Amino acid sequence: MINSKLPKIWYGGDYNPEQWDQEVMDEDLRMFKIAGIDVATVNVFSWALVQPNEETYNFSRLDEIIDRLHADGVYVCLATSTAAHPAWMARKYPDVLRVDFDGRKRKFGGRHNSCPNSPTYRKYSERLAEKLAHRYKDHEALLVWHVSNEYGGYCYCDNCAAGFRTWLQQRYITIEQVNKVWNTNFWGHTFYDWEEIVPPSALSEEWGTDRTSFQGISLDYRRFMSDSLLECYKLEYAAIKKHTPHIPVTTNMMGLYKELDYFKWAKEVDIVSWDNYPSLDTPVSLTSMTHDLMRGIKQGDPFMLMEQTPSQQNWQPYNSLKRPGVMKLWSYQAVAHGADTVLFFQLRRSIGACEKYHGAVIEHVGHEHTRVFRECAQLGQELYTLSDKILDSRIKARVAIVFDWENRWAIELSSGPTIALNYVNEVHKYYDALFQQNVQVDMIGVEDNLSDYDVVIAPVLYMVKDGYSDKVEQFVQTGGTFLTTFFSGIVNENDIVTLGGYPGELRKVLGIWAEEIDALFPDQSNQMVLQDELGALSGQYNCNIVCDLIHAEGAEVKAVYGSEFYKGMPALTVNQFGTGQAWYVATSPEPAFLQGLLAHICEAKGISAPITPISGVEVSTRVSPQGQPLLFILNHNDTAVQVELGQWHGIELISGNAVEQQLTLDAKAVCIIETK
Ligand code: GLA
Ligand code: ZN
């Protein structure tokens, strides 16, 4: 557990007093006290301040800040500042500057702007991390390390090209093997020398977003870039650990951010942390799914909510205010899915540059008499009351959804069958169908065990990595229910097609063969016509995007297509395999169908909702280390709802009231029931 030094849900956020005079900090601390803020993330973008030139490090301002916070009882999440290099460094050592996708060498500016394979960047970022760790290792205020900030973006410079060749040599050993796994006989792209290989960019194989002539090289470049940035993180991690082996280290991730393989990253952090910025129209279930994914990348460990805005963002096209109650509701939503901290960006709103219209706990008016501050202070009070009751509690789901970044890259790099196929959307459809029925879900990776689950859903499992089909077979053989969809089992990890009929290695367990794949125009749809009643499903349902034309080879046909030349061909099948079942959904069905299908599958496994679903009301259960279930009920509606508690009774933790049978939950209200 990370919170042992301050055993409560940490409350606070990014704080930049270096942008202000000393007196302002006194005011801030007065208001932090009112708001119950006990953690400040400092030094996030201060590299230029702490290292004004190559020879000089100057931590005096940072010393003052940390000491001042500590004197007022505020702990520190200490960032290493390496997410934006200083201007002097860019001028003196241009290798720190990236080359962009279009081949342009960048000049100084922006942030998250350093080339991850720059020797200068690696040397000085590691050195800075080490100096910070050495200096603050014994500081009482230090709670956790925050390396860099939101690693991301790719570089295409010559250092990266050289690094890529080395990475390829380690992975494939010979150039012949590279040619083989990338299938370079296509278009005569055979390489005879490693030096002939250049990064896939707008100057070579790629164009637009995710358009490439060669999926193999593009996929490997994404792996390599994710690894390169991770390498930078690992250098800082090791430097910090030399001096503070017992202080946890994290770097803030970005949920569904596409460019980095967070399952791989999560292995290198002591605790996952992430920044949650939904907009007003983001589906509630998408936010929940993202929290579950951020919990899932570290096999269920609680995570840090590192950033969220107290009210609005500045970088979205339309930056709506969070409506009254919503900040609190979304904070508890994070906690309900495994967060053990609630932190904001930003504690005080800056006065210049692009984030001056970004929400903050302390706004430009500078006092505490604002709606946003009042709401923050109320939440601070509640988190103080909750104390350590929730910390380190876990979620025990019986249903898992598989998520894989490499599969996502491959699907979206694929030329055909359709541009409408978006991996995250397809995964979210399944998540949402379960969410609407109050079924708890774990998001898992392809390396995770399946045996902890009754039901495993792997939407669009296009890429089947070595050994994965054996794992699925074993799971189903021994009684598990597996479900996958259209466009699955098609390629290996290099995007090379598995011959012998789709869905390749999954064909046996699914008991089907997919002969052709049809792509539908946005205004086209087909129908899934049920052969018999299936749970609450009957009649027909719409489907679109892709229709696989499949043949049952042992699987039972549960629904068939309703139109087109493939009318009557299977659209939904289930195969009995060992003591388990494997479902194939050959197209992308409408939500009502998925809800019905998943209800049927869960029921067969005896998986039931903790309370009866109510539209717009979210439910999640965390189980305390002592085995005590904590039921979170969140009302996302604009009106109050009556909740039937059934067998749930106990203490509502925020109010301290006893609850049983029934309760009224106001609009945007939350309750957390500790059962007796
Ligand atoms: C990100 C960054 C912060 C800040 C916020 C604004 O999450 O980490 O520095 O820019 O966005 O929403
Ligand atoms: Zn580079």
XYZ file of C-alpha atoms and ligand atoms in Angstrom:
689
model
C 0.000 0.000 0.000
C 1.404 3.388 -0.950
C -0.566 5.404 1.580
C 1.006 4.016 4.740
C 2.864 7.254 5.530
C -0.329 9.275 5.163
C -3.052 6.670 5.669
C -5.987 8.259 3.892
C -6.994 9.016 0.337
C -4.393 11.606 -0.622
C -5.967 14.849 -1.713
C -4.296 17.658 -3.634
C -2.624 17.993 -7.002
C -0.156 19.742 -9.292
C 1.133 22.874 -7.677
C 3.423 25.448 -9.257
C 4.382 28.038 -6.633
C 7.511 28.843 -8.666
C 5.158 30.824 -10.910
C 4.249 33.061 -7.968
C 5.649 35.290 -5.244
C 6.189 33.957 -1.760
C 3.131 35.742 -0.256
C 0.865 33.915 -2.660
C 2.091 30.630 -1.248
C 1.074 31.716 2.240
C -2.421 32.372 0.926
C -2.445 29.020 -0.857
C -1.533 27.169 2.301
C -4.280 28.911 4.209
C -6.757 27.734 1.600
C -5.297 24.219 1.329
C -6.088 23.855 4.987
C -9.714 24.829 4.413
C -9.928 22.400 1.488
C -8.286 19.516 3.355
C -5.472 19.365 0.797
C -2.594 17.289 2.093
C -0.521 16.429 -0.996
C 1.092 18.710 -3.567
C 2.762 17.503 -6.753
C 5.661 19.861 -7.280
C 8.557 20.374 -9.657
C 6.724 19.026 -12.685
C 8.023 21.574 -15.177
C 11.028 23.147 -13.462
C 14.049 21.773 -15.257
C 15.106 25.229 -16.433
C 14.742 26.527 -12.900
C 16.726 23.830 -11.122
C 19.396 23.594 -13.812
C 19.926 27.083 -15.252
C 22.927 25.916 -17.279
C 24.964 22.843 -17.936
C 27.212 23.175 -14.909
C 24.818 24.587 -12.348
C 22.094 22.992 -10.314
C 20.142 25.227 -7.997
C 17.548 23.688 -5.727
C 17.108 26.621 -3.368
C 13.632 27.561 -4.603
C 12.520 23.937 -4.536
C 13.926 23.558 -1.008
C 11.865 26.538 0.093
C 8.731 25.192 -1.530
C 9.027 21.723 -0.047
C 9.969 23.019 3.407
C 7.125 25.499 3.370
C 4.612 22.816 2.372
C 5.955 20.495 5.017
C 5.718 23.176 7.702
C 1.993 23.327 7.010
C 1.507 19.586 6.976
C 1.334 19.169 3.195
C 3.180 16.168 1.780
C 4.925 16.069 -1.556
C 4.624 14.039 -4.713
C 7.977 14.997 -6.174
C 8.329 15.218 -9.933
C 11.633 15.009 -11.734
C 10.896 17.797 -14.223
C 12.181 15.946 -17.247
C 9.099 16.301 -19.452
C 10.348 19.555 -20.977
C 14.029 20.270 -21.535
C 15.526 23.723 -20.902
C 16.067 26.111 -23.815
C 19.831 26.233 -23.243
C 20.005 22.461 -23.689
C 18.163 22.550 -26.996
C 20.489 25.256 -28.250
C 23.677 23.600 -27.142
C 22.710 19.987 -27.876
C 20.278 19.815 -30.782
C 20.129 16.020 -30.424
C 17.542 16.561 -27.667
C 15.161 17.974 -30.279
C 12.848 15.576 -32.030
C 12.299 15.053 -35.732
C 8.580 14.866 -36.401
C 6.538 12.484 -38.526
C 6.897 14.781 -41.539
C 10.661 14.795 -41.184
C 11.008 18.295 -39.750
C 13.684 18.875 -37.138
C 11.947 20.642 -34.279
C 13.252 23.764 -32.617
C 12.937 24.600 -28.929
C 9.336 24.836 -27.743
C 6.403 22.942 -26.299
C 6.889 20.061 -23.883
C 7.111 16.273 -24.004
C 9.540 17.294 -26.672
C 12.776 15.395 -26.038
C 14.046 12.697 -28.346
C 13.977 9.508 -26.262
C 17.163 8.263 -27.911
C 19.093 11.475 -27.454
C 22.301 10.752 -25.498
C 22.105 14.265 -24.051
C 18.524 13.862 -22.857
C 19.228 10.484 -21.316
C 22.356 11.692 -19.567
C 20.881 14.862 -18.103
C 17.446 13.482 -17.209
C 19.009 10.591 -15.330
C 21.449 12.951 -13.635
C 18.681 15.310 -12.545
C 16.606 12.457 -11.136
C 19.602 11.265 -9.168
C 20.398 14.720 -7.811
C 16.807 15.173 -6.686
C 16.726 11.757 -5.045
C 19.983 12.406 -3.270
C 18.864 15.813 -2.053
C 15.394 14.945 -0.808
C 15.853 11.336 0.229
C 15.430 12.071 3.904
C 12.832 14.784 3.604
C 9.862 13.952 5.770
C 7.456 15.449 3.244
C 8.406 13.072 0.439
C 5.626 10.565 -0.290
C 6.089 9.418 -3.856
C 8.192 10.105 -6.965
C 6.595 11.350 -10.173
C 8.984 10.722 -13.070
C 8.682 13.128 -15.998
C 5.075 13.774 -17.039
C 2.770 12.023 -19.489
C 5.436 10.383 -21.622
C 4.317 10.317 -25.212
C 4.846 11.183 -28.844
C 7.298 9.644 -31.277
C 10.558 10.810 -32.806
C 12.019 9.996 -36.229
C 15.550 11.409 -35.940
C 18.796 9.721 -36.895
C 19.498 8.659 -33.300
C 16.105 6.987 -33.211
C 16.788 5.353 -36.577
C 20.059 3.937 -35.223
C 18.325 2.845 -32.025
C 15.622 1.158 -34.066
C 18.201 -0.881 -35.998
C 19.789 -2.044 -32.760
C 16.377 -2.891 -31.336
C 15.604 -4.917 -34.477
C 18.930 -6.739 -34.266
C 18.159 -7.754 -30.709
C 14.696 -8.927 -31.619
C 15.355 -10.663 -34.942
C 19.136 -11.311 -34.921
C 19.507 -11.469 -38.714
C 18.447 -9.184 -41.536
C 16.974 -12.245 -43.270
C 14.641 -12.722 -40.360
C 13.539 -9.074 -40.584
C 12.779 -9.535 -44.257
C 10.801 -12.631 -43.437
C 8.683 -11.215 -40.607
C 7.951 -8.015 -42.527
C 7.299 -9.918 -45.758
C 9.558 -7.528 -47.663
C 9.370 -9.417 -50.922
C 6.140 -7.474 -51.286
C 6.936 -4.400 -53.441
C 10.578 -5.441 -53.535
C 11.501 -3.922 -50.184
C 14.180 -6.489 -49.341
C 16.944 -5.160 -47.073
C 20.522 -6.353 -47.464
C 22.092 -4.137 -44.823
C 20.741 -2.884 -41.489
C 21.619 0.680 -42.515
C 19.012 0.522 -45.270
C 16.235 0.445 -42.692
C 14.728 3.857 -41.917
C 11.892 4.758 -39.527
C 8.424 4.495 -41.057
C 7.266 8.116 -41.367
C 5.626 10.417 -43.894
C 8.975 10.360 -45.692
C 8.950 6.583 -46.054
C 6.176 4.036 -45.458
C 3.423 5.969 -43.658
C 0.994 8.743 -44.364
C -1.966 10.304 -42.549
C -2.946 8.662 -39.290
C -2.130 4.987 -39.109
C -1.782 4.534 -42.856
C 1.166 2.403 -43.852
C 2.380 0.316 -46.760
C 4.096 -2.112 -44.400
C 2.346 -3.061 -41.190
C 5.369 -5.032 -39.971
C 7.784 -2.115 -39.769
C 5.098 0.274 -38.525
C 4.123 -2.082 -35.747
C 7.733 -2.597 -34.728
C 8.380 1.137 -34.727
C 5.487 1.631 -32.302
C 6.921 -1.092 -30.069
C 10.345 0.472 -30.327
C 9.119 4.002 -29.534
C 7.117 2.782 -26.542
C 10.247 0.931 -25.376
C 12.518 3.937 -26.023
C 10.428 6.226 -23.855
C 10.195 3.478 -21.263
C 13.978 3.212 -21.303
C 14.197 6.901 -20.373
C 11.779 6.302 -17.518
C 13.782 3.286 -16.327
C 17.012 5.282 -16.209
C 15.374 7.805 -13.900
C 13.724 5.050 -11.876
C 17.055 3.329 -11.217
C 18.743 6.623 -10.324
C 15.999 7.407 -7.806
C 15.969 3.923 -6.294
C 19.672 4.148 -5.497
C 18.849 6.740 -2.871
C 15.223 6.069 -1.906
C 14.569 2.349 -2.339
C 11.469 2.504 -0.147
C 9.702 5.460 -1.740
C 7.289 4.426 -4.503
C 7.945 5.667 -8.012
C 5.358 6.335 -10.675
C 4.846 8.230 -13.896
C 1.451 9.584 -14.846
C -0.198 7.705 -17.708
C -3.063 8.725 -19.926
C -5.591 5.915 -19.847
C -6.397 4.873 -23.387
C -3.498 6.811 -24.882
C -2.625 4.925 -28.011
C 1.103 5.326 -28.458
C 2.399 3.505 -25.375
C 1.934 -0.112 -24.375
C 0.937 0.498 -20.769
C 0.871 -3.205 -19.870
C 4.616 -3.158 -20.460
C 5.061 0.159 -18.668
C 3.107 -0.973 -15.619
C 5.758 -3.595 -14.871
C 8.241 -0.800 -14.259
C 6.253 1.426 -11.901
C 5.678 0.813 -8.206
C 2.170 2.150 -8.547
C 0.161 3.096 -11.603
C -1.006 6.685 -11.773
C -3.090 8.327 -14.442
C -4.720 11.561 -15.582
C -8.459 11.480 -16.152
C -9.957 14.161 -18.400
C -13.381 13.128 -19.639
C -15.471 15.775 -21.311
C -19.096 16.411 -20.453
C -20.256 14.058 -23.217
C -17.838 11.190 -22.527
C -19.905 8.070 -21.778
C -19.729 7.319 -18.068
C -18.910 3.718 -18.849
C -15.925 4.735 -20.981
C -14.419 6.530 -17.993
C -15.094 3.489 -15.824
C -13.549 1.199 -18.399
C -10.446 3.377 -18.462
C -10.159 3.279 -14.676
C -10.508 -0.506 -14.845
C -7.805 -0.640 -17.488
C -5.466 1.450 -15.354
C -6.135 -0.951 -12.491
C -5.779 -3.956 -14.810
C -2.360 -3.078 -16.182
C -0.978 -3.823 -12.722
C -3.130 -6.879 -12.086
C -5.664 -5.167 -9.887
C -3.469 -3.056 -7.640
C -5.022 0.225 -6.506
C -3.835 3.206 -8.543
C -3.369 6.926 -8.130
C -5.735 9.368 -9.740
C -2.875 11.767 -10.467
C -4.780 14.477 -12.293
C -8.290 15.589 -13.048
C -9.639 19.081 -13.374
C -11.679 20.630 -10.557
C -13.919 22.047 -13.260
C -13.016 22.631 -16.916
C -10.142 21.842 -19.267
C -8.628 24.315 -21.687
C -7.486 21.992 -24.462
C -10.742 20.390 -25.502
C -12.703 22.008 -28.332
C -15.542 22.903 -25.954
C -14.446 23.215 -22.350
C -17.619 22.805 -20.338
C -17.695 23.440 -16.644
C -18.176 20.402 -14.499
C -21.741 20.788 -13.325
C -22.383 21.071 -9.558
C -21.636 17.765 -7.903
C -19.895 16.273 -10.935
C -16.316 16.795 -9.739
C -17.156 14.941 -6.565
C -19.072 12.239 -8.388
C -16.237 11.604 -10.842
C -13.703 11.584 -8.022
C -15.647 8.824 -6.284
C -16.032 7.052 -9.600
C -12.242 6.781 -9.708
C -12.151 5.541 -6.121
C -14.937 3.047 -6.830
C -12.752 1.522 -9.551
C -9.547 1.338 -7.523
C -8.066 4.813 -7.015
C -6.492 5.433 -3.615
C -5.789 9.124 -4.285
C -7.735 12.076 -5.655
C -5.430 14.690 -7.147
C -6.050 17.645 -9.412
C -4.411 19.578 -12.103
C -4.027 22.336 -10.857
C -4.153 23.731 -7.340
C -3.753 27.375 -8.385
C -4.657 28.655 -11.828
C -1.694 30.172 -13.656
C -1.877 33.647 -15.161
C -0.054 33.208 -18.418
C 0.330 30.759 -21.313
C -2.056 28.092 -22.489
C -3.365 26.741 -19.192
C -4.650 29.977 -17.688
C -8.218 28.964 -18.526
C -7.799 25.474 -17.120
C -9.790 24.801 -13.970
C -8.057 25.021 -10.603
C -8.914 24.673 -6.951
C -7.886 28.309 -6.451
C -9.103 30.419 -9.332
C -7.930 33.816 -10.586
C -10.109 35.627 -8.095
C -7.714 34.276 -5.474
C -10.075 33.506 -2.600
C -12.077 30.565 -1.386
C -15.555 31.941 -2.044
C -16.191 30.170 -5.321
C -18.433 27.268 -6.276
C -15.456 25.197 -7.359
C -13.503 25.794 -4.177
C -16.529 25.030 -2.018
C -17.038 21.726 -3.805
C -13.348 20.876 -3.493
C -13.393 21.720 0.215
C -16.443 19.567 0.758
C -14.778 16.617 -0.934
C -11.627 17.240 1.114
C -13.702 17.038 4.260
C -15.332 13.798 3.132
C -12.027 12.148 2.273
C -10.758 13.126 5.686
C -13.813 11.488 7.268
C -13.352 8.342 5.181
C -9.810 8.150 6.494
C -8.229 4.769 5.672
C -11.443 2.738 5.276
C -11.100 2.279 1.532
C -7.341 2.091 1.126
C -5.880 -0.952 -0.538
C -9.262 -2.566 -1.087
C -9.516 -4.676 -4.239
C -12.041 -5.480 -6.889
C -12.949 -9.083 -7.428
C -14.447 -9.457 -10.885
C -15.486 -12.744 -12.442
C -15.634 -11.312 -15.944
C -12.554 -10.089 -17.786
C -12.183 -8.143 -21.000
C -8.904 -8.521 -22.837
C -7.177 -5.343 -24.010
C -3.946 -5.336 -25.969
C -2.118 -2.289 -27.322
C -0.211 -4.225 -29.965
C -3.439 -5.714 -31.251
C -4.905 -2.217 -31.298
C -1.965 -0.854 -33.300
C -2.234 -3.727 -35.764
C -5.987 -3.310 -36.253
C -5.720 0.392 -36.800
C -2.704 0.091 -39.094
C -4.536 -2.496 -41.132
C -5.332 -1.577 -44.706
C -8.866 -2.954 -44.861
C -11.443 -4.163 -44.213
C -12.856 -0.809 -43.086
C -11.838 2.519 -41.621
C -14.848 2.322 -39.321
C -13.256 -0.362 -37.170
C -11.997 1.238 -33.985
C -10.613 -1.164 -31.421
C -11.423 0.898 -28.352
C -15.018 1.395 -29.522
C -15.517 -2.328 -30.005
C -14.049 -3.118 -26.589
C -16.177 -0.411 -25.060
C -19.369 -1.874 -26.538
C -18.808 -5.060 -24.564
C -17.750 -3.218 -21.447
C -20.808 -0.983 -21.638
C -23.175 -3.934 -22.017
C -21.843 -5.353 -18.745
C -21.681 -1.968 -17.053
C -25.370 -1.325 -17.750
C -26.116 -4.511 -15.827
C -23.892 -3.732 -12.858
C -21.493 -6.528 -13.712
C -17.997 -5.830 -12.439
C -15.254 -6.198 -15.030
C -11.485 -6.545 -14.932
C -9.556 -5.311 -17.933
C -6.682 -7.730 -18.500
C -3.759 -8.097 -20.864
C -2.747 -11.029 -23.014
C -0.100 -12.101 -20.531
C -2.571 -12.354 -17.672
C -4.001 -15.576 -16.307
C -7.470 -16.484 -17.419
C -8.084 -19.023 -14.702
C -9.232 -16.398 -12.186
C -12.297 -15.692 -14.333
C -15.515 -17.403 -15.344
C -15.979 -15.355 -18.486
C -13.277 -13.885 -20.732
C -14.221 -11.562 -23.580
C -11.653 -10.660 -26.221
C -13.263 -8.289 -28.731
C -11.570 -8.172 -32.143
C -8.632 -10.352 -31.179
C -7.084 -9.760 -34.601
C -3.539 -10.507 -33.467
C -3.052 -13.823 -31.715
C 0.363 -13.992 -30.156
C 2.408 -17.106 -29.674
C 0.809 -19.440 -27.170
C -2.361 -17.422 -26.690
C -4.673 -19.871 -28.421
C -3.349 -22.643 -26.140
C -4.204 -20.494 -23.154
C -7.727 -19.930 -24.478
C -8.184 -23.630 -25.213
C -7.028 -24.555 -21.735
C -9.397 -22.008 -20.209
C -12.403 -23.260 -22.152
C -11.470 -26.903 -21.785
C -11.646 -26.538 -18.033
C -15.020 -24.845 -17.975
C -14.456 -21.186 -18.855
C -16.666 -19.197 -21.189
C -14.707 -17.389 -23.888
C -16.115 -14.889 -26.350
C -14.485 -13.280 -29.323
C -15.718 -11.442 -32.362
C -15.346 -10.838 -36.082
C -11.858 -10.078 -37.448
C -10.155 -12.252 -34.846
C -7.374 -14.805 -35.073
C -6.190 -13.365 -38.367
C -2.486 -12.581 -37.861
C 0.533 -13.293 -35.706
C 2.485 -10.661 -33.773
C 4.107 -9.401 -36.982
C 0.792 -8.933 -38.740
C 1.444 -11.941 -40.961
C -1.685 -13.907 -41.782
C -2.116 -17.331 -40.221
C -2.858 -19.592 -43.163
C -5.500 -22.269 -43.286
C -8.615 -20.181 -42.754
C -9.700 -17.513 -40.281
C -9.855 -17.321 -37.282
C -6.517 -19.114 -37.521
C -5.358 -20.632 -34.273
C -8.719 -19.923 -32.644
C -10.585 -21.970 -35.217
C -10.536 -25.164 -33.201
C -11.822 -23.742 -29.927
C -14.497 -21.679 -31.690
C -15.617 -24.463 -34.017
C -16.082 -22.146 -36.981
C -14.385 -21.064 -40.199
C -14.647 -17.508 -41.498
C -14.489 -17.597 -45.259
C -14.958 -13.918 -46.158
C -15.156 -10.545 -44.423
C -17.659 -7.944 -45.599
C -17.365 -4.248 -44.672
C -20.543 -2.200 -44.406
C -20.984 1.451 -45.343
C -21.987 3.712 -42.430
C -25.614 3.798 -43.572
C -25.799 0.046 -44.137
C -26.746 -2.587 -41.618
C -27.577 -6.250 -41.496
C -29.597 -8.190 -38.959
C -28.850 -10.950 -36.521
C -31.848 -13.246 -36.549
C -32.073 -15.484 -33.524
C -32.807 -19.120 -34.178
C -34.410 -19.595 -30.774
C -34.889 -17.485 -27.723
C -31.586 -16.834 -26.023
C -32.159 -15.601 -22.484
C -34.217 -12.464 -22.978
C -33.206 -12.181 -26.643
C -35.577 -13.063 -29.441
C -36.384 -11.899 -32.956
C -33.752 -9.857 -34.704
C -31.211 -7.126 -33.980
C -29.214 -4.760 -36.124
C -25.509 -5.110 -36.733
C -22.988 -3.197 -38.800
C -19.318 -2.307 -39.473
C -18.127 -5.794 -40.410
C -19.878 -9.074 -41.164
C -17.751 -12.206 -41.193
C -19.160 -14.890 -43.445
C -18.693 -17.985 -41.345
C -19.368 -21.695 -41.436
C -20.049 -23.697 -38.322
C -17.587 -26.550 -37.882
C -19.021 -28.078 -34.768
C -20.312 -24.871 -33.185
C -24.011 -24.398 -32.647
C -25.591 -21.572 -34.650
C -27.556 -19.211 -32.409
C -28.268 -16.422 -34.885
C -28.002 -15.945 -38.642
C -27.784 -12.924 -40.919
C -31.098 -11.496 -42.057
C -30.156 -10.005 -45.390
C -27.617 -9.777 -48.215
C -26.322 -12.695 -50.239
C -25.125 -14.247 -46.988
C -28.590 -14.231 -45.432
C -28.943 -17.388 -43.371
C -25.213 -17.764 -42.685
C -24.240 -17.844 -38.998
C -23.861 -14.516 -37.193
C -23.563 -15.898 -33.660
C -22.213 -19.292 -32.667
C -21.268 -21.146 -29.536
C -18.955 -24.105 -29.387
C -18.869 -26.626 -26.600
C -15.190 -27.383 -25.973
C -14.250 -29.575 -23.047
C -16.447 -28.425 -20.226
C -16.582 -24.808 -21.396
C -17.991 -22.775 -24.223
C -16.541 -20.477 -26.873
C -18.777 -17.838 -28.480
C -18.172 -16.105 -31.787
C -19.979 -12.876 -32.577
C -19.408 -12.513 -36.309
C -20.387 -8.851 -36.572
C -20.821 -5.711 -34.466
C -24.287 -5.863 -32.895
C -26.476 -3.105 -31.497
C -26.268 -2.528 -27.692
C -29.566 -4.277 -26.864
C -28.261 -7.475 -28.393
C -24.994 -7.363 -26.497
C -26.748 -6.670 -23.240
C -29.035 -9.643 -23.779
C -26.213 -11.932 -24.828
C -23.974 -11.012 -21.921
C -26.850 -11.259 -19.458
C -27.429 -14.780 -20.721
C -23.748 -15.699 -20.469
C -23.404 -14.241 -16.955
C -26.555 -15.920 -15.756
C -25.312 -19.282 -16.936
C -22.240 -18.715 -14.766
C -24.229 -17.539 -11.776
C -22.832 -14.020 -12.022
C -25.356 -11.555 -10.725
C -25.501 -7.823 -10.077
C -25.110 -6.660 -6.454
C -28.242 -4.534 -6.848
C -30.853 -4.247 -9.581
C -29.621 -1.939 -12.345
C -31.119 1.546 -12.598
C -30.444 3.626 -15.676
C -27.672 6.168 -15.036
C -26.724 4.619 -11.707
C -23.298 3.053 -11.485
C -22.330 0.332 -9.049
C -18.924 -0.994 -8.093
C -17.679 -3.107 -5.213
C -14.269 -2.936 -3.561
C -13.318 -5.499 -0.963
C -11.201 -4.312 1.939
C -8.029 -6.172 2.942
C -10.106 -7.623 5.809
C -12.594 -9.025 3.316
C -15.236 -6.391 3.960
C -17.209 -5.463 0.806
C -17.689 -1.749 0.147
C -20.523 -1.045 -2.252
C -20.282 2.209 -4.206
C -23.487 3.533 -5.750
C -23.112 6.587 -7.983
C -26.057 8.486 -9.384
C -24.991 10.078 -12.671
C -28.545 11.288 -13.340
C -29.823 14.854 -13.010
C -32.628 13.632 -10.788
C -32.833 11.682 -7.553
C -33.333 7.901 -7.663
C -34.716 5.302 -5.285
C -32.296 2.457 -4.821
C -33.444 -0.954 -3.616
C -30.624 -2.343 -1.520
C -31.885 -5.901 -1.228
C -29.571 -7.758 1.135
C -27.109 -4.848 1.411
C -27.215 -3.110 4.750
C -24.668 -1.429 6.939
C -23.111 1.981 7.342
C -22.979 4.585 4.616
C -19.415 5.803 5.028
C -19.691 9.409 3.859
C -22.628 10.321 6.108
C -22.030 7.734 8.805
C -25.723 6.779 8.669
C -27.058 3.270 8.926
C -28.774 2.132 5.725
C -30.971 -0.801 4.811
C -33.596 -1.887 2.312
C -33.893 1.326 0.364
C -32.305 4.689 -0.029
C -32.812 7.866 -1.985
C -29.797 9.066 -3.872
C -29.924 12.705 -4.955
C -28.872 13.840 -8.395
C -25.081 13.314 -8.774
C -24.882 11.847 -5.264
C -22.726 8.955 -4.121
C -22.984 6.474 -1.303
C -20.490 3.940 -0.068
C -21.982 1.145 1.966
C -19.829 -0.847 4.315
C -21.743 -4.019 4.944
C -22.312 -5.373 8.392
C -2.003 16.961 -18.574
C -0.689 17.406 -17.999
C -0.781 18.616 -17.122
C -1.765 19.612 -17.655
C -3.101 18.952 -17.868
C -4.175 19.898 -18.352
O -2.615 15.968 -17.907
O -0.026 16.391 -17.314
O 0.500 19.170 -17.018
O -1.283 20.118 -18.863
O -2.946 17.954 -18.836
O -5.403 19.249 -18.532
Zn 14.863 10.835 -31.951
